[in-house]
Amino acid sequence: MAEELKLFRSWSSPYALRVVHALKIKGLEFETVVEDLKNKSASLLEYNPTYKKVPILVHKGRPICESLVILEYIDETWKQSPLLPQNPYDRAMARFWAKFGEDKVFPSIWSVFVSQGKDQEGAMAQAAGNLKYLEEQLKGKKFFGGESIGYLDIAFGWMANLISILEEIADLKLIDAETFPCLSAWMNNFADDPVIKECWPPRDKMIEKFKAMREPYLKQGA
Amino acid sequence: MAEVQVYGVWCSAFVRRVEMGLKMKRVEYEYIEEDLKNKSDLLLKYNPIYKKVPVMLHNRNVLVESLIILEYIDEVWEGPPILPKDPYERARARFLAKFIDDKLPSMWKACWSAGEEREKLIVETREALKILENELKGKKFFGGDSIGLVDITANFIAGWFLGLHESVGLQIMTQENFPNLMKWAEEYSGNSFIKENMPDKEKLVAHYKILKTGAQS
């Protein structure tokens, strides 16, 4: 195969999905190795000895780790369908918001999912505050990247799939169309994009997995 | 108003990273010292989410987060490159920079904690340093022959971490267990750009001695 691309992933990792999305948007062929994270392969441990995690993109035998680092590598190596903006300041802002997603957005949403009662109310307020920033960023735009999906859309792509799953399990609404019209529209546009649509992991398996992840927290709270 | 402004505090390694990047590119800038116990309105306006330094202003652009600022500096100004040219090497540099930033909090905590917690943090710190030690095999700098993103990101280790070793009496990173890193720290600190960019060592040591006394009392 021309490009010699191999992606180590798990069936559900949202970080690995970022890489899948990027590769598909660029129209790149790649081989997939699905890892069982409870029984990591020798290859995984060899390619990512530092963190021992997925995703790992191996290109011509050389491994690249950390999903956001991989996205930048893909964008710099293959010039078609650019993921990051051209302008240095816009690039810096895309990187900033992606970091904000990791530092603040995901942890705050996770807190809502695993907490209960008064704690959950507090967590909801915190998450809403973070989501308001994203809502602002999307005003007047179809995607964070503008007219087409870019780096930041891919960085936040996990939301388009996972939010509704967490909402269903915890029986609450994290992102409603009234409070977050732009974000809600974005989630639909991203999730339904023809390239993205075919990549989502099976919903019933995801619900089962996240239900199980939530259990220990519910027992703690009881 | 100067074209470039940096809001910082004298003792922050993160702020010095940004200054290092600007100095490497020979970019003139105005430096504004902040008081973190009494943050200015401007700082809170420019960085409402994290409320931290460094903040860099370039014309009308407001930038925060030191590693993001370094990439911006590298893309905007000509001069010695901060990141390598090759995409794989760039990915490697970004990975290591992120790794260092991930490990900094425990390195820092290792200097200030005690008892069992401290022992745990020291083990964690040494594991992280081992990875950097191996990375330096056969190289003068993480960037190769010249200073690059990873060297600048690791500035905390060369200046602050070793400075703390002296003032707090630590034995986490020594010549014996990390010879490559110790040599790198010497090379890094000896570089003329860095020398003028590091906070005064005696001032730092004294500052930490006060903090340590405060932490213990």
Tab-separated table of C-alpha atoms in Angstrom, chain A:
chain	number	residue	atom	x	y	z
A	1	MET	CA	0.000	0.000	0.000
A	2	ALA	CA	1.351	3.399	-1.036
A	3	GLU	CA	1.147	5.285	2.197
A	4	GLU	CA	1.931	2.460	4.667
A	5	LEU	CA	-0.397	3.763	7.341
A	6	LYS	CA	-1.418	1.726	10.329
A	7	LEU	CA	-3.699	2.955	13.100
A	8	PHE	CA	-3.742	1.315	16.517
A	9	ARG	CA	-7.076	2.025	18.184
A	10	SER	CA	-9.674	0.566	20.475
A	11	TRP	CA	-13.258	0.063	19.294
A	12	SER	CA	-14.547	2.984	21.365
A	13	SER	CA	-11.728	5.458	21.988
A	14	PRO	CA	-12.885	8.967	21.029
A	15	TYR	CA	-9.224	9.972	20.714
A	16	ALA	CA	-8.627	7.268	18.133
A	17	LEU	CA	-11.797	8.357	16.302
A	18	ARG	CA	-10.227	11.786	15.821
A	19	VAL	CA	-7.471	10.155	13.819
A	20	VAL	CA	-9.954	8.053	11.833
A	21	HIS	CA	-11.892	11.218	10.965
A	22	ALA	CA	-8.774	13.056	9.853
A	23	LEU	CA	-7.531	10.180	7.709
A	24	LYS	CA	-10.922	9.782	6.024
A	25	ILE	CA	-11.274	13.515	5.369
A	26	LYS	CA	-7.867	13.452	3.696
A	27	GLY	CA	-8.978	10.418	1.684
A	28	LEU	CA	-6.147	8.242	2.984
A	29	GLU	CA	-6.112	4.452	3.030
A	30	PHE	CA	-4.975	2.858	6.258
A	31	GLU	CA	-4.819	-0.433	8.074
A	32	THR	CA	-6.528	-0.689	11.449
A	33	VAL	CA	-5.374	-2.675	14.462
A	34	VAL	CA	-8.069	-2.863	17.142
A	35	GLU	CA	-6.485	-3.263	20.554
A	36	ASP	CA	-7.934	-4.883	23.640
A	37	LEU	CA	-6.827	-2.350	26.233
A	38	LYS	CA	-6.963	-4.961	28.994
A	39	ASN	CA	-4.466	-7.029	27.021
A	40	LYS	CA	-2.215	-4.635	25.128
A	41	SER	CA	-0.205	-6.008	22.227
A	42	ALA	CA	3.570	-6.054	22.155
A	43	SER	CA	3.407	-3.677	19.184
A	44	LEU	CA	1.402	-1.103	21.136
A	45	LEU	CA	3.851	-1.203	24.013
A	46	GLU	CA	6.766	-0.921	21.610
A	47	TYR	CA	5.308	2.010	19.689
A	48	ASN	CA	4.069	3.948	22.743
A	49	PRO	CA	6.216	2.954	25.711
A	50	THR	CA	5.698	6.350	27.364
A	51	TYR	CA	1.919	6.310	27.750
A	52	LYS	CA	1.016	2.786	26.532
A	53	LYS	CA	-2.170	4.196	24.994
A	54	VAL	CA	-4.105	4.414	21.763
A	55	PRO	CA	-4.282	5.980	19.264
A	56	ILE	CA	-0.934	5.403	17.611
A	57	LEU	CA	-0.463	6.194	13.949
A	58	VAL	CA	2.395	4.322	12.354
A	59	HIS	CA	3.562	5.832	9.074
A	60	LYS	CA	6.304	4.025	7.162
A	61	GLY	CA	7.206	2.197	10.354
A	62	ARG	CA	7.486	5.305	12.543
A	63	PRO	CA	4.979	5.846	15.369
A	64	ILE	CA	3.233	9.099	16.224
A	65	CYS	CA	1.290	9.288	19.506
A	66	GLU	CA	-1.224	11.671	21.118
A	67	SER	CA	-4.287	12.338	18.984
A	68	LEU	CA	-3.887	16.118	18.603
A	69	VAL	CA	-0.205	15.677	17.709
A	70	ILE	CA	-1.249	13.052	15.151
A	71	LEU	CA	-3.803	15.453	13.629
A	72	GLU	CA	-1.100	18.069	13.072
A	73	TYR	CA	1.206	15.417	11.592
A	74	ILE	CA	-1.492	14.290	9.158
A	75	ASP	CA	-2.196	17.889	8.171
A	76	GLU	CA	1.481	18.673	7.583
A	77	THR	CA	2.191	15.500	5.635
A	78	TRP	CA	-0.852	15.480	3.334
A	79	LYS	CA	-1.844	18.874	1.968
A	80	GLN	CA	-5.292	18.086	0.533
A	81	SER	CA	-8.383	19.154	2.539
A	82	PRO	CA	-6.437	21.257	5.066
A	83	LEU	CA	-7.515	20.737	8.682
A	84	LEU	CA	-5.864	23.721	10.363
A	85	PRO	CA	-6.385	27.304	9.195
A	86	GLN	CA	-3.646	29.009	7.176
A	87	ASN	CA	-3.285	32.131	9.299
A	88	PRO	CA	-0.935	31.745	12.341
A	89	TYR	CA	-3.323	33.469	14.743
A	90	ASP	CA	-6.282	31.352	13.647
A	91	ARG	CA	-4.079	28.282	14.066
A	92	ALA	CA	-3.147	29.388	17.582
A	93	MET	CA	-6.814	29.894	18.424
A	94	ALA	CA	-7.732	26.438	17.079
A	95	ARG	CA	-4.995	24.913	19.244
A	96	PHE	CA	-6.168	26.936	22.234
A	97	TRP	CA	-9.772	25.801	21.967
A	98	ALA	CA	-8.702	22.188	21.469
A	99	LYS	CA	-6.683	22.435	24.693
A	100	PHE	CA	-9.668	24.052	26.401
A	101	GLY	CA	-11.702	21.045	25.305
A	102	GLU	CA	-9.238	18.671	26.971
A	103	ASP	CA	-8.621	20.788	30.101
A	104	LYS	CA	-12.125	22.013	30.827
A	105	VAL	CA	-14.950	20.813	28.585
A	106	PHE	CA	-14.520	17.050	28.777
A	107	PRO	CA	-13.700	16.919	32.522
A	108	SER	CA	-16.682	19.129	33.363
A	109	ILE	CA	-19.074	17.008	31.300
A	110	TRP	CA	-17.679	13.863	32.843
A	111	SER	CA	-18.262	15.367	36.311
A	112	VAL	CA	-21.920	15.884	35.466
A	113	PHE	CA	-22.201	12.295	34.280
A	114	VAL	CA	-20.692	10.719	37.398
A	115	SER	CA	-22.164	12.961	40.092
A	116	GLN	CA	-25.572	13.141	41.706
A	117	GLY	CA	-27.832	15.541	43.582
A	118	LYS	CA	-26.373	18.872	44.652
A	119	ASP	CA	-22.931	17.918	43.302
A	120	GLN	CA	-24.448	17.294	39.906
A	121	GLU	CA	-26.199	20.666	39.950
A	122	GLY	CA	-22.883	22.358	40.584
A	123	ALA	CA	-21.216	20.283	37.885
A	124	MET	CA	-23.972	21.214	35.393
A	125	ALA	CA	-23.395	24.918	36.020
A	126	GLN	CA	-19.661	24.463	35.510
A	127	ALA	CA	-20.168	22.501	32.266
A	128	ALA	CA	-22.698	25.041	30.969
A	129	GLY	CA	-20.180	27.820	31.549
A	130	ASN	CA	-17.600	25.989	29.451
A	131	LEU	CA	-20.093	25.120	26.717
A	132	LYS	CA	-21.081	28.792	26.404
A	133	TYR	CA	-17.565	29.533	25.122
A	134	LEU	CA	-18.000	26.919	22.396
A	135	GLU	CA	-21.421	28.317	21.532
A	136	GLU	CA	-19.774	31.740	21.062
A	137	GLN	CA	-17.102	30.289	18.801
A	138	LEU	CA	-19.721	28.731	16.527
A	139	LYS	CA	-21.839	31.861	16.009
A	140	GLY	CA	-22.387	32.417	12.287
A	141	LYS	CA	-20.492	29.257	11.358
A	142	LYS	CA	-21.529	25.802	10.273
A	143	PHE	CA	-18.365	24.237	11.655
A	144	PHE	CA	-15.557	25.520	13.906
A	145	GLY	CA	-13.489	25.351	10.724
A	146	GLY	CA	-15.983	27.486	8.784
A	147	GLU	CA	-17.731	25.881	5.832
A	148	SER	CA	-16.007	22.536	6.190
A	149	ILE	CA	-14.845	20.249	8.971
A	150	GLY	CA	-11.423	21.118	10.358
A	151	TYR	CA	-9.041	20.392	13.221
A	152	LEU	CA	-11.232	21.855	15.931
A	153	ASP	CA	-14.353	20.070	14.724
A	154	ILE	CA	-12.445	16.819	14.841
A	155	ALA	CA	-11.063	17.682	18.301
A	156	PHE	CA	-14.620	18.186	19.594
A	157	GLY	CA	-16.098	15.416	17.471
A	158	TRP	CA	-16.519	13.148	20.497
A	159	MET	CA	-19.327	15.440	21.644
A	160	ALA	CA	-21.438	14.755	18.565
A	161	ASN	CA	-21.612	11.088	19.545
A	162	LEU	CA	-21.008	10.815	23.265
A	163	ILE	CA	-23.201	13.630	24.627
A	164	SER	CA	-26.483	11.960	23.653
A	165	ILE	CA	-25.225	8.650	25.037
A	166	LEU	CA	-24.344	10.214	28.398
A	167	GLU	CA	-27.658	12.094	28.415
A	168	GLU	CA	-29.589	8.880	27.839
A	169	ILE	CA	-27.793	6.956	30.583
A	170	ALA	CA	-27.926	9.725	33.196
A	171	ASP	CA	-31.401	10.853	32.124
A	172	LEU	CA	-30.531	14.512	31.825
A	173	LYS	CA	-30.023	17.168	29.164
A	174	LEU	CA	-26.506	18.568	28.822
A	175	ILE	CA	-26.892	20.449	25.560
A	176	ASP	CA	-30.378	21.603	24.667
A	177	ALA	CA	-31.182	23.343	21.409
A	178	GLU	CA	-32.712	26.346	23.172
A	179	THR	CA	-29.705	27.245	25.321
A	180	PHE	CA	-27.101	26.084	22.810
A	181	PRO	CA	-28.588	26.498	19.325
A	182	CYS	CA	-25.246	26.734	17.481
A	183	LEU	CA	-23.671	23.845	19.376
A	184	SER	CA	-26.747	21.644	18.861
A	185	ALA	CA	-26.782	22.384	15.140
A	186	TRP	CA	-23.047	21.722	14.952
A	187	MET	CA	-23.411	18.340	16.653
A	188	ASN	CA	-26.038	17.313	14.107
A	189	ASN	CA	-24.045	18.624	11.144
A	190	PHE	CA	-20.899	16.872	12.296
A	191	ALA	CA	-22.558	13.574	13.232
A	192	ASP	CA	-24.422	13.389	9.916
A	193	ASP	CA	-21.511	14.313	7.684
A	194	PRO	CA	-21.186	11.435	5.167
A	195	VAL	CA	-17.489	10.864	5.941
A	196	ILE	CA	-17.996	10.981	9.709
A	197	LYS	CA	-21.288	9.108	9.890
A	198	GLU	CA	-19.883	5.714	8.951
A	199	CYS	CA	-17.234	5.808	11.691
A	200	TRP	CA	-19.353	5.902	14.855
A	201	PRO	CA	-18.995	2.863	17.135
A	202	PRO	CA	-22.153	0.767	17.812
A	203	ARG	CA	-24.459	2.803	20.056
A	204	ASP	CA	-25.728	-0.109	22.144
A	205	LYS	CA	-22.178	-1.174	22.964
A	206	MET	CA	-21.320	2.419	23.907
A	207	ILE	CA	-24.322	2.662	26.224
A	208	GLU	CA	-23.348	-0.619	27.866
A	209	LYS	CA	-19.759	0.540	28.305
A	210	PHE	CA	-20.536	3.942	29.786
A	211	LYS	CA	-23.254	2.567	32.026
A	212	ALA	CA	-20.626	0.242	33.491
A	213	MET	CA	-18.159	3.127	33.893
A	214	ARG	CA	-20.768	5.109	35.823
A	215	GLU	CA	-21.650	2.290	38.269
A	216	PRO	CA	-18.801	2.741	40.784
A	217	TYR	CA	-19.617	6.456	41.107
A	218	LEU	CA	-23.291	5.764	41.820
A	219	LYS	CA	-22.333	3.249	44.507
A	220	GLN	CA	-20.042	5.843	46.096
A	221	GLY	CA	-22.804	8.421	46.217
A	222	ALA	CA	-25.395	6.054	47.722
